Amino acid sequence: MANHKVICWDCGCDVDDPLVNTCPKCGGLLTVKMDLEPVKEKKPADLQKKPIGVWRYSDFLPVNPANAVSIQEGGTPLYSTKALGKEIGIPDLYVKYEGANPTGSFKDRGMTVGVSHAVELGMKVVGCASTGNTSASLAAYAAKAGLKCAVFLPSGKVAAGKLAQAMFFGAKVLSIDGNFDDALALARKMAEEKKLYLLNSINPYRPEGQKSVLFEIMDQLQYGIPDRIVVPVGNAANIWAVYKALTELEEVGWIDRMPMLTGIQAEGAMPVASAFSKKTDDFIPEKNPETIATAIRIGNPVSGRKALKAIYSTGGYSTSVTDDEILAAQKLLGRREGVGVEPASAASVAGAKKLREMGIIDRDERVVCICTGNALKDPDTIINSCEAPIKCANSVEAVEKILSQ
Ligand code: F0G
């Protein structure tokens, strides 16, 4: 018997058609309701017998692990970042480094579950719109599963590493005239006309895999619950997935309080942060999102309302950071900790620094920043923001002279 059902997040009705991405009755967002009764008999240590990674948590996943299409996703490091923490005034600071996933971003967590489910359904063609990382991940998992794959990318706005991955793994890479929101509208139309199976995070199976980042953080902290988790927000599914994982841990009795979920957006693409500042449950889409953090260059986040629910329900916070703050945080993390992340990921660190300065984050909080993607995803931004290679004659004296400067 299935261990879950799909329901409408808005009206609560059961949704039986596996090919719809919104509620047939009210048009609302969908979500998975897990049957966690069997898990209530267990404790975290029972799961810890399996290797750390997404599939350790199969009791919380709506896919039979025997059907898993896996490239060994998850199991990423949780760094205790003391030097960075000292610098920004949060001594008990951690970075969950999602850049260590197989395709270099957190998307692999959702994609292993989403593509496994697509295979269970017998789908042959999968697709997604993407600012880059989702397409890189889907292309890889589709290759592993032997599925045909089409990815819809905003023309000229996808970082080099991500584009290279989508091309390399053999997807049909479609460059769409418009931004992510436009590309997603087209991908959704294709799905509605049943031309492909959509694997954007509006598909409720995707966030299910993304819950695993929270399960891992809890395991890695030996269930010492952090006070706050800081997440970059774009299309807004990831922060929702973290929240959903927390509600499920609470349901099975493994935690008794929740970290304050804190969503960070880029100043040029901040519909969720704007809604938070007005204390509203819904957001106003932005027409022309713009930021150097192209991964989160999104004006109409599909899961924006779910993100706001996650933030309000945990007593969390949301704010925006400028491109300069993002680049400064990216460099700081690299130069204090040796950890390389892409700009969107650095938004979480930039946000933690800003909120500490504002006094929203207390000095004694235990804070985890989720850093969603690898630095090598976007080499151009790094090359443009760092000192150029130094021209040097082929002699010891020339090198010495440069090192002494
Ligand atoms: N960080 C990175 C590196 C991302 O690629 C994304 C989203 C986010 C953060 C935001 O996560 O959308 O769940 O709020 N990238 C998507 C993509 C939109 O197409 O790769 P979110």
Short mmCIF file of C-alpha atoms and ligand atoms in Angstrom, two decimals:
data_model
loop_
_atom_site.label_atom_id
_atom_site.label_comp_id
_atom_site.label_asym_id
_atom_site.label_seq_id
_atom_site.Cartn_x
_atom_site.Cartn_y
_atom_site.Cartn_z
CA MET A 1 0.00 0.00 0.00
CA ALA A 2 1.20 3.50 -0.82
CA ASN A 3 2.73 5.36 2.11
CA HIS A 4 1.38 8.70 0.94
CA LYS A 5 -1.21 10.61 -1.04
CA VAL A 6 -1.15 13.85 -2.99
CA ILE A 7 -3.49 16.53 -1.70
CA CYS A 8 -4.24 20.16 -2.49
CA TRP A 9 -2.30 22.46 -0.18
CA ASP A 10 -5.05 25.05 -0.48
CA CYS A 11 -8.39 23.18 -0.27
CA GLY A 12 -7.15 19.86 1.17
CA CYS A 13 -8.89 17.60 -1.36
CA ASP A 14 -7.26 14.39 -2.62
CA VAL A 15 -5.67 14.66 -6.05
CA ASP A 16 -5.52 11.32 -7.84
CA ASP A 17 -4.37 12.35 -11.33
CA PRO A 18 -0.55 11.96 -11.28
CA LEU A 19 -0.15 14.27 -14.29
CA VAL A 20 -1.59 17.48 -12.86
CA ASN A 21 0.53 20.05 -11.04
CA THR A 22 -2.28 22.10 -9.57
CA CYS A 23 -5.57 21.19 -7.92
CA PRO A 24 -8.24 20.29 -10.51
CA LYS A 25 -10.90 21.70 -8.16
CA CYS A 26 -9.46 25.03 -6.94
CA GLY A 27 -6.22 25.53 -8.89
CA GLY A 28 -4.22 25.44 -5.64
CA LEU A 29 -0.70 24.13 -5.07
CA LEU A 30 -0.23 20.42 -4.43
CA THR A 31 1.64 18.69 -1.63
CA VAL A 32 2.37 15.14 -0.50
CA LYS A 33 0.79 13.85 2.71
CA MET A 34 2.97 11.08 4.12
CA ASP A 35 1.59 8.31 6.29
CA LEU A 36 4.13 8.48 9.12
CA GLU A 37 2.41 6.03 11.50
CA PRO A 38 5.09 3.31 10.95
CA VAL A 39 7.88 5.85 11.57
CA LYS A 40 6.50 6.70 15.01
CA GLU A 41 7.77 3.31 16.17
CA LYS A 42 11.33 4.27 15.16
CA LYS A 43 14.00 6.67 16.35
CA PRO A 44 16.72 8.57 14.43
CA ALA A 45 19.34 5.93 15.30
CA ASP A 46 17.34 3.28 13.41
CA LEU A 47 17.77 5.22 10.18
CA GLN A 48 21.40 6.02 10.89
CA LYS A 49 22.32 2.41 10.16
CA LYS A 50 22.09 3.33 6.46
CA PRO A 51 24.76 5.58 4.86
CA ILE A 52 24.00 9.29 5.08
CA GLY A 53 22.28 10.61 1.94
CA VAL A 54 18.78 11.16 0.58
CA TRP A 55 17.77 7.49 0.66
CA ARG A 56 18.65 7.06 4.35
CA TYR A 57 15.33 8.84 4.89
CA SER A 58 13.19 6.65 2.65
CA ASP A 59 10.64 6.27 5.50
CA PHE A 60 9.83 9.94 4.85
CA LEU A 61 9.84 9.65 1.03
CA PRO A 62 6.88 8.91 -1.30
CA VAL A 63 8.87 6.56 -3.55
CA ASN A 64 9.80 2.92 -3.04
CA PRO A 65 13.61 2.93 -2.51
CA ALA A 66 13.81 -0.22 -4.66
CA ASN A 67 12.92 2.05 -7.60
CA ALA A 68 15.49 4.75 -6.76
CA VAL A 69 17.31 6.41 -9.65
CA SER A 70 20.33 7.47 -7.62
CA ILE A 71 23.76 8.98 -8.24
CA GLN A 72 24.50 8.98 -4.50
CA GLU A 73 23.05 12.40 -3.78
CA GLY A 74 23.10 14.07 -0.38
CA GLY A 75 25.46 13.22 2.45
CA THR A 76 26.98 16.68 2.02
CA PRO A 77 29.30 18.20 4.65
CA LEU A 78 28.04 20.36 7.50
CA TYR A 79 30.99 22.63 8.20
CA SER A 80 31.47 24.31 11.55
CA THR A 81 32.64 27.69 10.18
CA LYS A 82 34.38 29.23 13.20
CA ALA A 83 36.48 31.82 11.36
CA LEU A 84 33.54 33.06 9.30
CA GLY A 85 31.35 33.02 12.41
CA LYS A 86 33.86 35.11 14.34
CA GLU A 87 34.03 37.62 11.51
CA ILE A 88 30.25 38.11 11.29
CA GLY A 89 29.54 37.87 15.01
CA ILE A 90 27.81 34.46 15.08
CA PRO A 91 30.30 32.13 16.81
CA ASP A 92 28.12 29.01 16.51
CA LEU A 93 27.77 29.17 12.71
CA TYR A 94 27.52 26.22 10.30
CA VAL A 95 27.46 25.93 6.54
CA LYS A 96 25.62 23.01 4.91
CA TYR A 97 27.59 22.66 1.68
CA GLU A 98 25.21 21.51 -1.02
CA GLY A 99 27.84 22.13 -3.69
CA ALA A 100 29.14 18.64 -2.85
CA ASN A 101 26.15 16.94 -4.49
CA PRO A 102 26.75 14.90 -7.70
CA THR A 103 25.85 17.75 -10.06
CA GLY A 104 27.01 20.42 -7.62
CA SER A 105 23.72 21.69 -6.19
CA PHE A 106 20.92 20.79 -3.77
CA LYS A 107 18.65 20.08 -6.74
CA ASP A 108 19.92 16.48 -6.86
CA ARG A 109 17.98 15.74 -3.64
CA GLY A 110 14.64 16.58 -5.22
CA MET A 111 15.59 15.18 -8.59
CA THR A 112 16.48 11.67 -7.39
CA VAL A 113 12.96 11.41 -5.92
CA GLY A 114 11.22 13.20 -8.81
CA VAL A 115 12.87 11.13 -11.54
CA SER A 116 12.38 7.88 -9.59
CA HIS A 117 8.67 8.71 -9.41
CA ALA A 118 8.61 9.54 -13.15
CA VAL A 119 10.03 6.07 -13.81
CA GLU A 120 7.44 4.51 -11.48
CA LEU A 121 4.74 6.24 -13.54
CA GLY A 122 6.25 4.93 -16.76
CA MET A 123 7.06 8.38 -18.15
CA LYS A 124 9.37 8.57 -21.17
CA VAL A 125 9.91 12.33 -21.59
CA VAL A 126 10.77 14.69 -18.74
CA GLY A 127 11.37 18.42 -18.70
CA CYS A 128 11.80 21.54 -16.61
CA ALA A 129 12.34 25.27 -16.79
CA SER A 130 15.40 26.40 -14.95
CA THR A 131 17.77 29.20 -14.00
CA GLY A 132 20.42 26.48 -14.48
CA ASN A 133 20.83 24.08 -11.60
CA THR A 134 17.52 22.26 -11.97
CA SER A 135 18.30 21.66 -15.64
CA ALA A 136 21.81 20.36 -14.87
CA SER A 137 20.38 17.99 -12.29
CA LEU A 138 17.43 16.78 -14.35
CA ALA A 139 19.69 16.23 -17.38
CA ALA A 140 21.94 13.98 -15.28
CA TYR A 141 19.12 11.95 -13.67
CA ALA A 142 17.30 11.61 -17.00
CA ALA A 143 20.53 10.27 -18.50
CA LYS A 144 20.85 7.79 -15.62
CA ALA A 145 17.22 6.69 -16.06
CA GLY A 146 17.38 6.56 -19.86
CA LEU A 147 14.65 9.19 -20.33
CA LYS A 148 14.36 11.86 -22.97
CA CYS A 149 14.82 15.31 -21.45
CA ALA A 150 14.04 18.90 -22.49
CA VAL A 151 15.14 21.91 -20.45
CA PHE A 152 13.80 25.46 -20.91
CA LEU A 153 16.36 28.13 -20.04
CA PRO A 154 16.14 31.94 -19.98
CA SER A 155 18.25 33.03 -22.92
CA GLY A 156 21.69 34.42 -21.99
CA LYS A 157 21.08 34.26 -18.24
CA VAL A 158 22.35 30.81 -17.25
CA ALA A 159 25.80 30.53 -15.67
CA ALA A 160 28.39 28.72 -17.78
CA GLY A 161 28.89 25.67 -15.57
CA LYS A 162 25.17 24.87 -15.44
CA LEU A 163 24.66 25.32 -19.17
CA ALA A 164 27.65 23.09 -19.84
CA GLN A 165 26.19 20.37 -17.62
CA ALA A 166 22.76 20.37 -19.29
CA MET A 167 24.42 20.14 -22.72
CA PHE A 168 26.90 17.52 -21.57
CA PHE A 169 24.32 15.14 -20.10
CA GLY A 170 22.46 15.13 -23.41
CA ALA A 171 19.29 17.11 -22.72
CA LYS A 172 17.55 19.08 -25.47
CA VAL A 173 18.63 22.53 -24.29
CA LEU A 174 16.05 25.14 -25.31
CA SER A 175 17.00 28.78 -24.98
CA ILE A 176 13.80 30.76 -24.36
CA ASP A 177 13.40 34.44 -25.14
CA GLY A 178 12.40 35.72 -21.70
CA ASN A 179 13.19 35.16 -18.03
CA PHE A 180 12.71 32.06 -15.84
CA ASP A 181 9.06 32.87 -15.22
CA ASP A 182 8.42 32.90 -18.98
CA ALA A 183 10.36 29.64 -19.48
CA LEU A 184 8.35 28.00 -16.70
CA ALA A 185 5.06 29.11 -18.25
CA LEU A 186 6.04 27.32 -21.47
CA ALA A 187 7.22 24.19 -19.67
CA ARG A 188 3.93 24.08 -17.73
CA LYS A 189 1.97 24.40 -20.96
CA MET A 190 3.90 21.47 -22.42
CA ALA A 191 3.07 19.44 -19.29
CA GLU A 192 -0.61 20.41 -19.39
CA GLU A 193 -0.76 19.19 -22.99
CA LYS A 194 0.90 15.97 -21.76
CA LYS A 195 3.94 16.41 -24.02
CA LEU A 196 6.32 15.94 -21.09
CA TYR A 197 6.39 15.09 -17.39
CA LEU A 198 7.25 18.28 -15.51
CA LEU A 199 10.00 18.12 -12.91
CA ASN A 200 9.97 21.66 -11.61
CA SER A 201 9.33 22.02 -7.90
CA ILE A 202 5.63 22.64 -8.55
CA ASN A 203 5.68 18.83 -8.90
CA PRO A 204 5.02 17.82 -5.26
CA TYR A 205 7.50 14.92 -5.40
CA ARG A 206 10.47 17.25 -5.86
CA PRO A 207 10.28 19.02 -2.45
CA GLU A 208 9.92 15.57 -0.85
CA GLY A 209 13.54 14.78 -1.76
CA GLN A 210 14.64 18.24 -0.75
CA LYS A 211 13.40 17.56 2.80
CA SER A 212 16.49 15.40 3.24
CA VAL A 213 18.77 18.41 3.71
CA LEU A 214 17.02 19.07 7.02
CA PHE A 215 17.11 15.41 8.07
CA GLU A 216 20.87 15.39 7.43
CA ILE A 217 21.46 18.61 9.36
CA MET A 218 19.65 17.07 12.34
CA ASP A 219 21.70 13.88 12.11
CA GLN A 220 24.94 15.82 11.75
CA LEU A 221 24.10 17.95 14.81
CA GLN A 222 23.02 14.79 16.67
CA TYR A 223 19.56 16.28 17.03
CA GLY A 224 20.86 19.45 18.70
CA ILE A 225 18.21 21.64 17.07
CA PRO A 226 19.67 24.81 15.52
CA ASP A 227 18.04 28.12 16.47
CA ARG A 228 17.90 29.29 12.88
CA ILE A 229 18.33 27.97 9.35
CA VAL A 230 19.07 30.51 6.63
CA VAL A 231 18.07 29.61 3.07
CA PRO A 232 18.39 31.49 -0.22
CA VAL A 233 14.95 31.86 -1.83
CA GLY A 234 14.23 31.85 -5.56
CA ASN A 235 11.26 29.82 -6.74
CA ALA A 236 10.75 29.24 -2.99
CA ALA A 237 10.36 25.45 -2.80
CA ASN A 238 13.50 24.70 -0.83
CA ILE A 239 12.63 26.66 2.30
CA TRP A 240 9.18 25.06 2.15
CA ALA A 241 10.77 21.61 1.89
CA VAL A 242 12.87 22.32 5.00
CA TYR A 243 9.71 23.37 6.83
CA LYS A 244 7.81 20.28 5.70
CA ALA A 245 10.64 18.10 7.00
CA LEU A 246 10.42 19.85 10.36
CA THR A 247 6.66 19.33 10.58
CA GLU A 248 7.18 15.63 9.86
CA LEU A 249 9.90 15.27 12.50
CA GLU A 250 7.55 16.96 14.95
CA GLU A 251 4.73 14.59 13.92
CA VAL A 252 6.84 11.49 14.65
CA GLY A 253 8.00 13.05 17.93
CA TRP A 254 11.70 13.40 17.09
CA ILE A 255 11.80 17.17 17.70
CA ASP A 256 9.78 19.41 19.99
CA ARG A 257 10.61 22.84 18.54
CA MET A 258 11.53 24.32 15.18
CA PRO A 259 14.41 26.51 14.03
CA MET A 260 13.45 29.98 12.80
CA LEU A 261 13.42 29.62 9.03
CA THR A 262 14.95 32.66 7.42
CA GLY A 263 14.63 33.29 3.69
CA ILE A 264 17.07 35.52 1.83
CA GLN A 265 16.42 37.00 -1.60
CA ALA A 266 18.44 39.24 -3.90
CA GLU A 267 17.42 42.88 -3.86
CA GLY A 268 16.49 42.81 -7.56
CA ALA A 269 14.20 39.78 -7.13
CA MET A 270 12.54 39.95 -3.72
CA PRO A 271 8.79 39.30 -3.87
CA VAL A 272 8.87 37.03 -0.79
CA ALA A 273 11.00 39.40 1.29
CA SER A 274 8.72 42.31 0.30
CA ALA A 275 5.63 40.34 1.35
CA PHE A 276 7.30 39.51 4.67
CA SER A 277 8.07 43.18 5.31
CA LYS A 278 4.35 43.89 4.84
CA LYS A 279 3.37 40.83 6.91
CA THR A 280 1.14 39.48 4.13
CA ASP A 281 0.53 35.80 3.31
CA ASP A 282 0.77 36.34 -0.43
CA PHE A 283 3.31 38.16 -2.60
CA ILE A 284 3.15 40.52 -5.55
CA PRO A 285 5.09 39.15 -8.56
CA GLU A 286 7.91 41.30 -9.93
CA LYS A 287 8.02 41.75 -13.71
CA ASN A 288 11.73 42.31 -14.35
CA PRO A 289 13.82 40.44 -11.76
CA GLU A 290 17.53 41.19 -11.97
CA THR A 291 20.51 40.04 -9.91
CA ILE A 292 24.03 38.72 -10.35
CA ALA A 293 22.78 35.64 -8.48
CA THR A 294 21.10 34.31 -11.64
CA ALA A 295 19.96 31.13 -9.85
CA ILE A 296 17.44 33.19 -7.86
CA ARG A 297 16.57 35.71 -10.58
CA ILE A 298 12.84 34.94 -10.24
CA GLY A 299 9.95 37.40 -9.99
CA ASN A 300 6.98 35.05 -9.64
CA PRO A 301 8.00 32.23 -7.30
CA VAL A 302 5.67 29.24 -7.65
CA SER A 303 6.00 28.29 -3.98
CA GLY A 304 6.09 31.86 -2.65
CA ARG A 305 3.02 31.38 -0.47
CA LYS A 306 4.39 28.14 0.94
CA ALA A 307 7.67 29.91 1.73
CA LEU A 308 5.83 32.65 3.62
CA LYS A 309 3.94 30.00 5.60
CA ALA A 310 7.27 28.35 6.50
CA ILE A 311 8.74 31.65 7.64
CA TYR A 312 5.74 32.84 9.68
CA SER A 313 5.05 29.45 11.29
CA THR A 314 8.58 29.18 12.67
CA GLY A 315 8.90 32.80 13.84
CA GLY A 316 11.51 33.26 11.13
CA TYR A 317 12.42 36.23 8.98
CA SER A 318 12.96 37.31 5.40
CA THR A 319 15.07 40.05 3.89
CA SER A 320 17.01 40.91 0.77
CA VAL A 321 20.72 41.49 0.11
CA THR A 322 22.40 43.51 -2.62
CA ASP A 323 24.60 42.02 -5.33
CA ASP A 324 27.62 43.64 -3.65
CA GLU A 325 26.72 42.01 -0.33
CA ILE A 326 26.36 38.66 -2.11
CA LEU A 327 29.77 38.93 -3.77
CA ALA A 328 31.42 40.05 -0.51
CA ALA A 329 29.90 37.09 1.37
CA GLN A 330 30.93 34.66 -1.37
CA LYS A 331 34.54 35.87 -1.09
CA LEU A 332 34.49 35.87 2.71
CA LEU A 333 33.33 32.24 2.82
CA GLY A 334 36.01 31.28 0.32
CA ARG A 335 38.83 33.13 2.05
CA ARG A 336 38.01 32.29 5.66
CA GLU A 337 36.84 28.72 5.22
CA GLY A 338 38.05 27.44 1.84
CA VAL A 339 34.46 26.82 0.80
CA GLY A 340 33.46 27.87 -2.73
CA VAL A 341 29.79 28.57 -3.44
CA GLU A 342 27.91 30.24 -6.27
CA PRO A 343 26.40 33.72 -5.76
CA ALA A 344 22.84 32.58 -4.94
CA SER A 345 24.22 30.33 -2.21
CA ALA A 346 26.25 33.18 -0.76
CA ALA A 347 22.98 35.07 -0.31
CA SER A 348 22.35 32.98 2.81
CA VAL A 349 25.68 34.03 4.34
CA ALA A 350 25.17 37.65 3.27
CA GLY A 351 21.72 37.53 4.84
CA ALA A 352 23.01 36.08 8.12
CA LYS A 353 25.64 38.83 8.29
CA LYS A 354 23.08 41.54 7.59
CA LEU A 355 20.54 40.20 10.12
CA ARG A 356 23.25 39.94 12.78
CA GLU A 357 24.15 43.59 12.14
CA MET A 358 20.46 44.52 12.40
CA GLY A 359 20.19 42.65 15.71
CA ILE A 360 17.59 40.21 14.34
CA ILE A 361 20.04 37.33 14.85
CA ASP A 362 21.44 37.13 18.39
CA ARG A 363 25.11 36.48 18.99
CA ASP A 364 24.43 33.26 20.89
CA GLU A 365 22.21 31.64 18.26
CA ARG A 366 23.23 28.40 16.60
CA VAL A 367 22.78 29.24 12.91
CA VAL A 368 22.99 26.97 9.85
CA CYS A 369 23.36 28.62 6.44
CA ILE A 370 22.36 26.36 3.56
CA CYS A 371 24.77 27.01 0.69
CA THR A 372 22.94 25.57 -2.25
CA GLY A 373 25.45 25.38 -5.12
CA ASN A 374 29.12 24.97 -6.03
CA ALA A 375 31.39 27.91 -6.94
CA LEU A 376 32.32 26.24 -10.24
CA LYS A 377 28.75 26.62 -11.45
CA ASP A 378 29.47 30.25 -12.24
CA PRO A 379 33.18 30.78 -12.93
CA ASP A 380 32.62 34.05 -14.85
CA THR A 381 31.27 35.90 -11.82
CA ILE A 382 34.29 34.79 -9.80
CA ILE A 383 36.79 35.73 -12.49
CA ASN A 384 35.19 39.17 -12.77
CA SER A 385 35.21 39.78 -9.02
CA CYS A 386 38.74 38.60 -8.21
CA GLU A 387 42.20 39.97 -8.97
CA ALA A 388 43.37 38.95 -12.45
CA PRO A 389 46.28 36.50 -12.80
CA ILE A 390 49.58 38.37 -12.42
CA LYS A 391 51.90 38.43 -15.42
CA CYS A 392 55.22 37.10 -14.18
CA ALA A 393 58.61 36.57 -15.79
CA ASN A 394 60.08 33.07 -15.56
CA SER A 395 62.53 33.85 -12.72
CA VAL A 396 62.80 33.45 -8.96
CA GLU A 397 63.50 37.17 -8.55
CA ALA A 398 60.32 38.14 -10.40
CA VAL A 399 58.23 35.83 -8.17
CA GLU A 400 59.90 37.13 -5.00
CA LYS A 401 59.20 40.69 -6.01
CA ILE A 402 55.52 39.93 -6.51
CA LEU A 403 55.21 37.98 -3.20
CA SER A 404 56.80 40.84 -1.27
CA GLN A 405 54.18 43.33 -2.49
N1 F0G B 1 20.26 28.41 -4.76
C1 F0G B 1 20.56 27.90 -5.96
C2 F0G B 1 21.99 27.63 -6.27
C3 F0G B 1 19.53 27.63 -6.88
O1 F0G B 1 19.83 27.11 -8.06
C4 F0G B 1 18.20 27.92 -6.52
C5 F0G B 1 17.10 27.66 -7.45
C6 F0G B 1 17.95 28.45 -5.25
C7 F0G B 1 19.01 28.68 -4.41
C8 F0G B 1 16.58 28.76 -4.78
O2 F0G B 1 15.86 27.63 -4.45
O3 F0G B 1 13.95 27.97 -5.97
O4 F0G B 1 13.79 26.36 -4.10
O5 F0G B 1 13.85 28.79 -3.65
N2 F0G B 1 17.25 27.34 -8.66
C9 F0G B 1 16.19 26.93 -9.58
C10 F0G B 1 16.77 26.37 -10.85
C11 F0G B 1 15.15 27.96 -9.77
O6 F0G B 1 16.12 26.42 -11.90
O7 F0G B 1 17.87 25.82 -10.80
P1 F0G B 1 14.27 27.68 -4.54
#
